[in-house]
Amino acid sequence: MQRMSANGSVTSLQLGSVAGAEKPDVHLLPCEIEHDGPAEVTRYFTAALKDRKHEKSVSFRGRGLKGQEVSCPHGYTGLVLRENHKPTSDQEDRTVRVSSVFHRFTYWNLDTPPTSDDGVVMAMAWPEIAEAIHGLVDD
Amino acid sequence: MDLSDFEANNSVSCRLSSAIPDVCKTEDCCLGIDEAGRGPVLGPMVYGICYCPVSKKDDLKDLKVADSKTLTEAERENLFHKLDEAKSFVGWALQILSPNTISNSMLQRAKYNLNALSHDAAIGLVQYALDCGVQLKEVFVDTVGPAEKYQEKLSQRFPGVEVTVRPKADSLFPIVSAASICAKVARDHAVKSWRFVEDLGDVDTDYGSGYPNDPKTKSWLLKYLDPVFGYPQFVRFSWSTAQSLLDSKAVPVYWDDDEEDGEKAAARMNCASMLSYFSRGKAQSSAREPHRFFTERRLQSLDTL
C-alpha cells in the first residue's frame, strides 16, 4: 500500500493486485480522446495495424499514424490505475487499484515516424540520469 | 480483372496493369485518362489509363466502348472483356487509391487535397506508360475541374505529347471511354469484394452506391459507427458526410493541429483565456517553473492524482 496526500485527503494505492494484473498492449496516441472506458481496440485498431520493415503504421479516425515500441526504463513497471469510487469532494480519502501493468508500449506519432528526439522517448532516460545525478559517488 | 495485388493490402495505393502490347512501343500512340469513384464516401477511387496506336483508333471504335456511366455493370464487364481480347494493340493501367490513402492524404498535417491527389495519380500513370516504352503522342483527359489549367500542367509535365483536357471526354473520345471502363470495373470489383482489415465478422454489404445521398449508404454509415474509432478504413473519413456523423455521434477527439478557438480550447491547452483575468481563482503556487529538461520530456512531479 502506497500513500500520497494533498489538501488533507489521503490517496491510497493498492499494489496487491500487481502480480496478477492483466498485461494488455498499451498504445499512446498523439491525440486526446474524450472517452474514459472500454473501447474496441482489438477489433478496430490492432486488427488494422501494419508492422512492416520495422515500421508500424495504423490509422485513427482517418489520420495516418506511425509507431514505435518503447520500453519502460529498466527496473520500472508501467501501471494503469483505476478508481472505483470517484470522490465527491477534495477532502475525501481516495483508493486506487492497479487494473493492469505494462513493461512496454507503442508510441504513435501523426504522419511521421517517432524519433529519439521525441519527448516521450527521451523521458524514458530520466531514471538513469537521475541515478547518475543523485546516486552515491564512490571514492 | 484480377485485383489480388490490391486486396493483399487494401490500406495503401496500388498499381495494376496489362502487358504492354509490342506495337505500342514502335507506333505512335494515343492515351486516355479517366477516374471512377471520385464522389462516394465509401471505397477506393480508381484512376485508369488506356492506350493504343493512333492507327488503331477505328478498331477501338468498333469495340463500341462508350462512357462507363451510361452502361450497366454487366455491359462494362463485357466491354472490359473485349478490351482484354484486343490486348495485341490495347494496353491499360490503373492506380487504385484506397479509401485509407484518401483519408490519410486529405487529413495529414500539410493537407493534400483531392485534386492534387487526382492529378498526381494521372501524372504517375502517364509516366508509367512512358517508362514502359509506349510511344505517346496524344493524351486525352476527362476532368471535373477547370480544364485549361490542368491541360497546361500536363503539357508542361510531358513536353512532346499533345494533351487535350476536356469535360465529358469519356463520351467524346473512345480511348477515354475505354479508360473509364477499366477504372469503373476495378472500382466495382473492389467495392463488391471489399475485405475489411478490421475484425468486424460478417459485415452487411448492402451499402448502396456509396454516394453520400444514397439512403442505403447513409444507414450503413449509421450502423457501422463506433463511438471511439469511428469507421472501418472502407470509409473516407475526410468526406463531410462522415465527419458530420462523427461530430454528432462519436466521442470528440482533439489533435494538436486542430483549428479551434475560444475558451474551451484555451482551457484544454492549459493556458489562460482572456476571461480568466476577470475572475480571480486560487492563487497559483509560486513554485519555480520546472527546468526545460522536464517540460520537453513532459515529465511532471506528481503529488496528487
CSV table of C-alpha atoms in Angstrom, one decimal:
chain,number,residue,atom,x,y,z
A,1,MET,CA,0.0,0.0,0.0
A,2,GLN,CA,1.4,3.4,-1.1
A,3,ARG,CA,0.0,6.7,0.1
A,4,MET,CA,0.2,10.3,-1.0
A,5,SER,CA,-1.7,13.2,0.4
A,6,ALA,CA,-2.9,16.6,-0.7
A,7,ASN,CA,-5.5,19.0,0.6
A,8,GLY,CA,-5.8,17.0,3.8
A,9,SER,CA,-7.2,13.9,2.0
A,10,VAL,CA,-5.2,10.7,1.6
A,11,THR,CA,-4.9,8.7,-1.6
A,12,SER,CA,-4.1,5.0,-1.2
A,13,LEU,CA,-2.7,2.9,-4.0
A,14,GLN,CA,-3.4,-0.8,-3.6
A,15,LEU,CA,-0.4,-2.6,-5.1
A,16,GLY,CA,-1.5,-6.1,-4.0
A,17,SER,CA,-3.0,-6.7,-7.4
A,18,VAL,CA,0.2,-6.1,-9.4
A,19,ALA,CA,1.3,-9.7,-9.6
A,20,GLY,CA,-2.0,-11.0,-11.0
A,21,ALA,CA,-2.8,-7.9,-13.1
A,22,GLU,CA,-3.5,-8.2,-16.8
A,23,LYS,CA,-0.8,-7.2,-19.3
A,24,PRO,CA,-2.7,-5.8,-22.3
A,25,ASP,CA,-1.0,-4.0,-25.2
A,26,VAL,CA,-0.8,-0.3,-24.4
A,27,HIS,CA,-0.9,2.4,-27.2
A,28,LEU,CA,-0.1,6.1,-26.7
A,29,LEU,CA,-1.8,8.1,-29.3
A,30,PRO,CA,-0.9,11.7,-30.4
A,31,CYS,CA,-4.4,13.0,-29.7
A,32,GLU,CA,-6.9,13.5,-26.9
A,33,ILE,CA,-9.9,11.2,-26.9
A,34,GLU,CA,-12.7,12.4,-24.8
A,35,HIS,CA,-13.6,9.0,-23.5
A,36,ASP,CA,-12.7,7.0,-20.4
A,37,GLY,CA,-13.8,3.4,-20.6
A,38,PRO,CA,-13.8,0.3,-22.7
A,39,ALA,CA,-13.1,0.6,-26.5
A,40,GLU,CA,-13.0,-1.9,-29.3
A,41,VAL,CA,-9.2,-1.8,-29.6
A,42,THR,CA,-8.6,-5.3,-30.9
A,43,ARG,CA,-11.4,-5.1,-33.5
A,44,TYR,CA,-10.7,-1.7,-35.0
A,45,PHE,CA,-7.1,-0.9,-34.1
A,46,THR,CA,-4.9,-3.9,-33.5
A,47,ALA,CA,-6.5,-5.8,-36.4
A,48,ALA,CA,-5.7,-3.0,-38.8
A,49,LEU,CA,-2.2,-2.3,-37.5
A,50,LYS,CA,0.6,-3.0,-40.1
A,51,ASP,CA,4.0,-4.0,-38.9
A,52,ARG,CA,6.4,-4.0,-41.8
A,53,LYS,CA,10.1,-3.5,-42.2
A,54,HIS,CA,10.4,-2.2,-38.6
A,55,GLU,CA,7.8,0.4,-39.2
A,56,LYS,CA,4.4,0.2,-37.5
A,57,SER,CA,1.6,2.1,-39.1
A,58,VAL,CA,-2.1,2.4,-38.5
A,59,SER,CA,-4.9,4.9,-39.0
A,60,PHE,CA,-7.1,6.5,-36.3
A,61,ARG,CA,-10.1,8.5,-37.3
A,62,GLY,CA,-8.7,8.6,-40.9
A,63,ARG,CA,-5.4,10.1,-39.9
A,64,GLY,CA,-2.1,8.2,-40.6
A,65,LEU,CA,0.0,7.2,-37.5
A,66,LYS,CA,3.5,5.8,-37.4
A,67,GLY,CA,4.6,4.0,-34.3
A,68,GLN,CA,7.5,2.6,-32.4
A,69,GLU,CA,7.7,0.3,-29.4
A,70,VAL,CA,9.1,2.0,-26.3
A,71,SER,CA,10.2,0.1,-23.2
A,72,CYS,CA,9.7,1.3,-19.7
A,73,PRO,CA,13.0,2.3,-18.0
A,74,HIS,CA,15.0,-0.6,-16.7
A,75,GLY,CA,13.6,-1.7,-13.3
A,76,TYR,CA,10.3,0.1,-13.8
A,77,THR,CA,6.8,-1.2,-14.4
A,78,GLY,CA,4.1,0.8,-16.0
A,79,LEU,CA,0.8,0.9,-14.1
A,80,VAL,CA,-2.7,1.6,-15.2
A,81,LEU,CA,-4.7,2.7,-12.2
A,82,ARG,CA,-8.4,2.6,-11.7
A,83,GLU,CA,-10.5,4.3,-9.1
A,84,ASN,CA,-13.8,2.6,-8.3
A,85,HIS,CA,-15.5,5.4,-6.4
A,86,LYS,CA,-14.9,8.9,-7.6
A,87,PRO,CA,-14.6,11.2,-4.6
A,88,THR,CA,-17.3,13.8,-4.3
A,89,SER,CA,-15.1,16.4,-2.6
A,90,ASP,CA,-11.3,17.0,-2.4
A,91,GLN,CA,-11.5,16.3,1.4
A,92,GLU,CA,-12.4,12.7,0.9
A,93,ASP,CA,-9.8,9.9,1.1
A,94,ARG,CA,-9.4,8.0,-2.2
A,95,THR,CA,-8.4,4.5,-3.1
A,96,VAL,CA,-7.0,3.5,-6.5
A,97,ARG,CA,-6.1,0.0,-7.5
A,98,VAL,CA,-3.9,-1.4,-10.3
A,99,SER,CA,-6.0,-2.5,-13.2
A,100,SER,CA,-3.2,-3.6,-15.5
A,101,VAL,CA,0.6,-3.4,-15.8
A,102,PHE,CA,2.9,-2.9,-18.8
A,103,HIS,CA,6.6,-3.1,-19.5
A,104,ARG,CA,6.5,-1.6,-23.0
A,105,PHE,CA,4.0,0.4,-25.0
A,106,THR,CA,3.6,1.6,-28.6
A,107,TYR,CA,4.2,5.3,-29.0
A,108,TRP,CA,2.4,6.8,-32.1
A,109,ASN,CA,3.1,10.0,-34.0
A,110,LEU,CA,0.9,11.7,-36.6
A,111,ASP,CA,2.2,11.3,-40.2
A,112,THR,CA,5.9,10.9,-39.3
A,113,PRO,CA,7.7,8.0,-37.5
A,114,PRO,CA,8.8,8.6,-33.9
A,115,THR,CA,12.4,9.6,-33.4
A,116,SER,CA,14.8,9.5,-30.5
A,117,ASP,CA,14.2,13.3,-30.2
A,118,ASP,CA,10.6,12.9,-29.2
A,119,GLY,CA,9.8,13.9,-25.7
A,120,VAL,CA,8.2,10.5,-24.7
A,121,VAL,CA,11.2,8.6,-26.0
A,122,MET,CA,13.7,10.9,-24.2
A,123,ALA,CA,11.7,10.8,-21.0
A,124,MET,CA,12.5,7.1,-20.6
A,125,ALA,CA,16.1,8.0,-19.9
A,126,TRP,CA,15.3,10.1,-16.9
A,127,PRO,CA,15.6,7.4,-14.2
A,128,GLU,CA,19.1,6.6,-15.4
A,129,ILE,CA,20.1,10.3,-15.5
A,130,ALA,CA,18.5,10.8,-12.0
A,131,GLU,CA,20.5,7.9,-10.7
A,132,ALA,CA,23.7,9.4,-12.1
A,133,ILE,CA,23.0,12.8,-10.6
A,134,HIS,CA,21.7,11.8,-7.2
A,135,GLY,CA,23.3,8.5,-6.6
A,136,LEU,CA,26.2,8.0,-4.2
A,137,VAL,CA,29.6,8.6,-5.7
A,138,ASP,CA,32.3,6.0,-4.9
A,139,ASP,CA,35.6,7.4,-3.9
B,1,MET,CA,-9.9,-8.4,-63.7
B,2,ASP,CA,-7.5,-9.7,-61.1
B,3,LEU,CA,-7.4,-7.4,-58.0
B,4,SER,CA,-5.4,-9.7,-55.8
B,5,ASP,CA,-2.4,-7.3,-55.6
B,6,PHE,CA,-4.7,-4.6,-54.2
B,7,GLU,CA,-6.7,-7.0,-52.0
B,8,ALA,CA,-3.4,-8.2,-50.4
B,9,ASN,CA,-3.1,-4.8,-48.8
B,10,ASN,CA,-6.1,-2.5,-49.3
B,11,SER,CA,-4.9,0.1,-46.9
B,12,VAL,CA,-2.5,1.6,-49.5
B,13,SER,CA,-2.4,2.7,-53.1
B,14,CYS,CA,-1.8,0.0,-55.7
B,15,ARG,CA,-1.0,-0.1,-59.4
B,16,LEU,CA,-2.4,-2.8,-61.7
B,17,SER,CA,-1.6,-3.1,-65.4
B,18,SER,CA,-1.9,-5.1,-68.5
B,19,ALA,CA,1.1,-6.3,-70.5
B,20,ILE,CA,2.4,-3.6,-72.9
B,21,PRO,CA,1.4,-4.5,-76.5
B,22,ASP,CA,4.6,-4.7,-78.7
B,23,VAL,CA,3.0,-2.5,-81.3
B,24,CYS,CA,2.6,0.4,-78.7
B,25,LYS,CA,6.4,0.5,-78.4
B,26,THR,CA,7.0,1.1,-82.1
B,27,GLU,CA,4.0,3.1,-83.3
B,28,ASP,CA,2.7,6.5,-82.3
B,29,CYS,CA,0.0,6.0,-79.6
B,30,CYS,CA,-2.9,7.8,-78.1
B,31,LEU,CA,-3.8,7.5,-74.4
B,32,GLY,CA,-7.0,8.2,-72.5
B,33,ILE,CA,-7.3,9.0,-68.7
B,34,ASP,CA,-10.4,8.8,-66.6
B,35,GLU,CA,-11.4,8.2,-63.0
B,36,ALA,CA,-14.1,6.2,-61.2
B,37,GLY,CA,-15.4,6.7,-57.7
B,38,ARG,CA,-14.5,10.3,-57.0
B,39,GLY,CA,-17.7,11.2,-55.2
B,40,PRO,CA,-18.5,8.2,-53.0
B,41,VAL,CA,-17.8,8.3,-49.2
B,42,LEU,CA,-17.1,4.5,-49.4
B,43,GLY,CA,-14.3,2.5,-51.1
B,44,PRO,CA,-11.4,3.4,-53.4
B,45,MET,CA,-11.0,5.9,-56.1
B,46,VAL,CA,-9.6,4.4,-59.3
B,47,TYR,CA,-7.6,6.2,-61.9
B,48,GLY,CA,-7.3,4.4,-65.3
B,49,ILE,CA,-5.3,4.9,-68.5
B,50,CYS,CA,-5.9,3.0,-71.7
B,51,TYR,CA,-3.7,3.4,-74.8
B,52,CYS,CA,-3.4,2.1,-78.4
B,53,PRO,CA,-1.7,3.0,-81.6
B,54,VAL,CA,-3.2,6.1,-83.3
B,55,SER,CA,-3.7,4.0,-86.4
B,56,LYS,CA,-6.0,1.7,-84.4
B,57,LYS,CA,-8.4,4.3,-83.2
B,58,ASP,CA,-11.1,3.0,-85.5
B,59,ASP,CA,-10.6,-0.6,-84.3
B,60,LEU,CA,-11.3,0.7,-80.8
B,61,LYS,CA,-14.4,2.5,-82.0
B,62,ASP,CA,-15.6,-0.9,-83.5
B,63,LEU,CA,-15.5,-2.4,-80.0
B,64,LYS,CA,-18.3,0.1,-79.2
B,65,VAL,CA,-16.8,1.4,-76.0
B,66,ALA,CA,-18.9,4.2,-74.5
B,67,ASP,CA,-18.9,6.4,-71.4
B,68,SER,CA,-19.0,3.9,-68.5
B,69,LYS,CA,-21.6,5.9,-66.7
B,70,THR,CA,-24.2,5.2,-69.4
B,71,LEU,CA,-23.6,1.4,-69.2
B,72,THR,CA,-24.8,-1.2,-66.8
B,73,GLU,CA,-22.3,-3.2,-64.7
B,74,ALA,CA,-22.8,-6.2,-67.0
B,75,GLU,CA,-22.1,-4.1,-70.1
B,76,ARG,CA,-19.0,-2.7,-68.6
B,77,GLU,CA,-17.7,-6.2,-67.7
B,78,ASN,CA,-18.4,-7.3,-71.2
B,79,LEU,CA,-16.6,-4.4,-72.7
B,80,PHE,CA,-13.6,-4.9,-70.4
B,81,HIS,CA,-13.5,-8.5,-71.7
B,82,LYS,CA,-13.4,-7.1,-75.2
B,83,LEU,CA,-10.6,-4.8,-74.4
B,84,ASP,CA,-8.7,-7.7,-72.9
B,85,GLU,CA,-9.3,-9.7,-76.2
B,86,ALA,CA,-7.8,-6.7,-78.1
B,87,LYS,CA,-4.6,-6.9,-76.0
B,88,SER,CA,-2.4,-7.2,-79.1
B,89,PHE,CA,-2.9,-3.4,-79.6
B,90,VAL,CA,-4.7,-2.1,-76.4
B,91,GLY,CA,-3.0,-1.7,-73.1
B,92,TRP,CA,-4.2,-0.3,-69.8
B,93,ALA,CA,-3.0,0.6,-66.3
B,94,LEU,CA,-4.8,1.5,-63.1
B,95,GLN,CA,-3.9,3.4,-59.9
B,96,ILE,CA,-6.2,2.3,-57.1
B,97,LEU,CA,-6.3,4.9,-54.3
B,98,SER,CA,-7.6,3.1,-51.2
B,99,PRO,CA,-10.1,5.0,-49.0
B,100,ASN,CA,-7.4,4.9,-46.3
B,101,THR,CA,-4.9,6.6,-48.6
B,102,ILE,CA,-7.5,9.2,-49.4
B,103,SER,CA,-8.3,9.8,-45.7
B,104,ASN,CA,-4.7,9.9,-44.7
B,105,SER,CA,-3.7,12.3,-47.5
B,106,MET,CA,-6.5,14.7,-47.1
B,107,LEU,CA,-6.2,14.7,-43.3
B,108,GLN,CA,-2.4,14.9,-43.0
B,109,ARG,CA,-0.8,17.9,-41.3
B,110,ALA,CA,0.1,19.5,-44.6
B,111,LYS,CA,-3.3,18.9,-46.3
B,112,TYR,CA,-3.1,17.2,-49.7
B,113,ASN,CA,-6.4,17.8,-51.4
B,114,LEU,CA,-8.3,15.5,-53.7
B,115,ASN,CA,-7.5,17.5,-56.9
B,116,ALA,CA,-3.8,17.3,-56.2
B,117,LEU,CA,-4.1,13.6,-55.4
B,118,SER,CA,-6.0,13.0,-58.6
B,119,HIS,CA,-3.5,15.0,-60.7
B,120,ASP,CA,-0.6,13.1,-59.2
B,121,ALA,CA,-2.3,9.8,-59.9
B,122,ALA,CA,-2.9,10.7,-63.5
B,123,ILE,CA,0.7,12.0,-64.0
B,124,GLY,CA,2.1,8.9,-62.4
B,125,LEU,CA,0.2,6.7,-64.8
B,126,VAL,CA,1.3,8.6,-67.9
B,127,GLN,CA,4.9,8.5,-66.7
B,128,TYR,CA,4.4,4.8,-66.2
B,129,ALA,CA,3.4,4.3,-69.8
B,130,LEU,CA,6.3,6.4,-71.0
B,131,ASP,CA,8.7,4.4,-68.8
B,132,CYS,CA,7.4,1.2,-70.3
B,133,GLY,CA,8.3,2.5,-73.8
B,134,VAL,CA,4.8,3.4,-75.0
B,135,GLN,CA,5.3,5.9,-77.9
B,136,LEU,CA,2.9,8.5,-76.6
B,137,LYS,CA,1.9,11.3,-79.0
B,138,GLU,CA,-1.7,12.2,-77.8
B,139,VAL,CA,-3.2,12.2,-74.4
B,140,PHE,CA,-6.9,12.8,-73.7
B,141,VAL,CA,-8.2,13.5,-70.2
B,142,ASP,CA,-11.6,13.8,-68.6
B,143,THR,CA,-11.8,16.4,-65.9
B,144,VAL,CA,-14.2,17.8,-63.3
B,145,GLY,CA,-12.2,20.9,-62.5
B,146,PRO,CA,-11.1,23.8,-64.8
B,147,ALA,CA,-9.8,22.2,-68.0
B,148,GLU,CA,-7.3,24.9,-69.2
B,149,LYS,CA,-5.1,24.9,-66.1
B,150,TYR,CA,-5.0,21.2,-65.9
B,151,GLN,CA,-4.1,21.0,-69.6
B,152,GLU,CA,-1.3,23.5,-69.1
B,153,LYS,CA,0.0,21.5,-66.1
B,154,LEU,CA,0.1,18.2,-68.1
B,155,SER,CA,1.5,19.8,-71.3
B,156,GLN,CA,4.4,21.2,-69.3
B,157,ARG,CA,5.0,18.0,-67.5
B,158,PHE,CA,5.0,16.0,-70.7
B,159,PRO,CA,6.7,18.0,-73.5
B,160,GLY,CA,6.3,16.4,-76.9
B,161,VAL,CA,2.9,15.0,-76.1
B,162,GLU,CA,-0.2,16.7,-77.3
B,163,VAL,CA,-2.6,16.9,-74.3
B,164,THR,CA,-6.3,17.5,-74.5
B,165,VAL,CA,-8.2,18.0,-71.3
B,166,ARG,CA,-12.0,18.2,-71.8
B,167,PRO,CA,-15.0,17.9,-69.5
B,168,LYS,CA,-17.0,14.8,-70.5
B,169,ALA,CA,-14.1,13.5,-72.5
B,170,ASP,CA,-15.3,10.0,-71.7
B,171,SER,CA,-18.2,10.4,-74.1
B,172,LEU,CA,-16.2,12.2,-76.8
B,173,PHE,CA,-13.1,10.1,-77.2
B,174,PRO,CA,-13.2,6.2,-77.4
B,175,ILE,CA,-9.8,5.9,-75.8
B,176,VAL,CA,-11.1,7.8,-72.7
B,177,SER,CA,-14.3,5.7,-72.6
B,178,ALA,CA,-12.0,2.6,-72.6
B,179,ALA,CA,-10.0,4.1,-69.7
B,180,SER,CA,-13.2,4.8,-67.8
B,181,ILE,CA,-14.5,1.3,-68.3
B,182,CYS,CA,-11.2,-0.2,-66.9
B,183,ALA,CA,-11.4,2.2,-63.9
B,184,LYS,CA,-15.1,1.6,-63.2
B,185,VAL,CA,-14.8,-2.2,-63.5
B,186,ALA,CA,-11.9,-2.1,-60.9
B,187,ARG,CA,-13.9,0.1,-58.6
B,188,ASP,CA,-17.0,-2.2,-58.8
B,189,HIS,CA,-14.9,-5.3,-58.1
B,190,ALA,CA,-13.0,-3.6,-55.2
B,191,VAL,CA,-16.2,-2.4,-53.5
B,192,LYS,CA,-18.1,-5.6,-54.0
B,193,SER,CA,-15.4,-7.9,-52.6
B,194,TRP,CA,-14.1,-5.5,-50.0
B,195,ARG,CA,-12.1,-7.3,-47.4
B,196,PHE,CA,-12.3,-5.4,-44.1
B,197,VAL,CA,-9.0,-5.2,-42.3
B,198,GLU,CA,-10.9,-4.6,-39.1
B,199,ASP,CA,-12.2,-7.7,-37.2
B,200,LEU,CA,-15.9,-7.0,-37.8
B,201,GLY,CA,-17.2,-10.5,-38.5
B,202,ASP,CA,-19.8,-10.7,-41.2
B,203,VAL,CA,-20.3,-7.2,-42.5
B,204,ASP,CA,-23.6,-6.1,-44.0
B,205,THR,CA,-22.5,-5.4,-47.7
B,206,ASP,CA,-25.8,-3.7,-48.5
B,207,TYR,CA,-24.1,-0.3,-48.6
B,208,GLY,CA,-25.7,1.0,-51.7
B,209,SER,CA,-23.9,3.1,-54.3
B,210,GLY,CA,-21.5,4.6,-51.7
B,211,TYR,CA,-22.7,8.1,-52.6
B,212,PRO,CA,-23.5,10.3,-49.5
B,213,ASN,CA,-27.1,10.9,-50.7
B,214,ASP,CA,-28.0,7.2,-51.1
B,215,PRO,CA,-30.3,6.2,-48.2
B,216,LYS,CA,-28.7,2.8,-48.0
B,217,THR,CA,-25.2,4.3,-47.7
B,218,LYS,CA,-26.5,6.6,-45.0
B,219,SER,CA,-28.0,3.9,-42.9
B,220,TRP,CA,-24.9,1.7,-43.4
B,221,LEU,CA,-22.8,4.6,-42.1
B,222,LEU,CA,-25.0,4.8,-39.0
B,223,LYS,CA,-24.9,1.1,-38.4
B,224,TYR,CA,-21.1,0.8,-38.5
B,225,LEU,CA,-20.2,3.9,-36.5
B,226,ASP,CA,-18.0,3.1,-33.5
B,227,PRO,CA,-18.0,5.8,-30.8
B,228,VAL,CA,-14.3,5.7,-30.4
B,229,PHE,CA,-12.7,4.5,-33.6
B,230,GLY,CA,-15.4,6.0,-35.9
B,231,TYR,CA,-15.4,3.8,-39.0
B,232,PRO,CA,-13.5,1.0,-40.7
B,233,GLN,CA,-10.9,2.1,-43.3
B,234,PHE,CA,-13.5,1.4,-46.0
B,235,VAL,CA,-15.0,4.8,-45.2
B,236,ARG,CA,-13.3,8.1,-46.4
B,237,PHE,CA,-13.0,10.0,-43.1
B,238,SER,CA,-12.3,13.2,-45.0
B,239,TRP,CA,-15.7,13.3,-46.5
B,240,SER,CA,-18.0,15.9,-44.8
B,241,THR,CA,-20.8,13.2,-44.6
B,242,ALA,CA,-18.5,11.0,-42.4
B,243,GLN,CA,-17.1,14.0,-40.5
B,244,SER,CA,-20.5,15.3,-39.5
B,245,LEU,CA,-21.8,11.9,-38.4
B,246,LEU,CA,-18.7,11.5,-36.2
B,247,ASP,CA,-19.1,15.1,-34.9
B,248,SER,CA,-22.6,14.3,-33.7
B,249,LYS,CA,-22.4,10.6,-32.7
B,250,ALA,CA,-18.9,9.7,-31.7
B,251,VAL,CA,-16.7,10.9,-28.8
B,252,PRO,CA,-14.7,14.1,-29.5
B,253,VAL,CA,-11.0,13.7,-30.5
B,254,TYR,CA,-8.6,16.6,-30.3
B,255,TRP,CA,-5.3,16.8,-32.2
B,256,ASP,CA,-2.5,19.3,-31.7
B,257,ASP,CA,-3.1,20.8,-35.2
B,258,ASP,CA,-6.9,21.3,-34.7
B,259,GLU,CA,-8.1,24.7,-35.6
B,260,GLU,CA,-10.1,25.7,-32.7
B,261,ASP,CA,-10.5,28.8,-30.7
B,262,GLY,CA,-12.4,30.2,-27.7
B,263,GLU,CA,-12.3,29.5,-24.1
B,264,LYS,CA,-12.7,25.7,-24.3
B,265,ALA,CA,-9.6,25.4,-26.5
B,266,ALA,CA,-7.7,27.6,-24.1
B,267,ALA,CA,-8.7,25.5,-21.2
B,268,ARG,CA,-7.7,22.4,-22.9
B,269,MET,CA,-4.4,23.8,-24.0
B,270,ASN,CA,-3.9,24.7,-20.3
B,271,CYS,CA,-3.3,28.3,-20.9
B,272,ALA,CA,-5.3,31.3,-19.6
B,273,SER,CA,-8.1,32.7,-21.7
B,274,MET,CA,-8.8,36.4,-21.6
B,275,LEU,CA,-11.8,35.8,-19.4
B,276,SER,CA,-9.8,34.3,-16.6
B,277,TYR,CA,-8.4,37.8,-15.8
B,278,PHE,CA,-11.8,38.9,-14.7
B,279,SER,CA,-12.3,36.2,-12.1
B,280,ARG,CA,-9.7,35.6,-9.6
B,281,GLY,CA,-9.2,32.0,-8.9
B,282,LYS,CA,-6.9,30.3,-6.5
B,283,ALA,CA,-3.6,31.8,-6.2
B,284,GLN,CA,-1.1,30.0,-8.4
B,285,SER,CA,1.7,28.4,-6.4
B,286,SER,CA,4.8,30.5,-6.6
B,287,ALA,CA,7.0,27.4,-7.1
B,288,ARG,CA,9.7,27.6,-9.6
B,289,GLU,CA,8.9,26.7,-13.2
B,290,PRO,CA,10.4,23.2,-13.9
B,291,HIS,CA,13.5,23.2,-16.0
B,292,ARG,CA,13.2,22.9,-19.8
B,293,PHE,CA,14.7,19.4,-19.5
B,294,PHE,CA,11.5,18.2,-17.8
B,295,THR,CA,8.9,20.2,-19.9
B,296,GLU,CA,10.4,19.0,-23.1
B,297,ARG,CA,10.0,15.4,-21.9
B,298,ARG,CA,6.6,16.1,-20.4
B,299,LEU,CA,7.8,14.9,-17.0
B,300,GLN,CA,6.0,16.2,-14.0
B,301,SER,CA,6.5,15.6,-10.4
B,302,LEU,CA,3.3,14.1,-9.1
B,303,ASP,CA,1.8,14.7,-5.6
B,304,THR,CA,-1.8,14.1,-6.4
B,305,LEU,CA,-3.8,12.0,-8.8
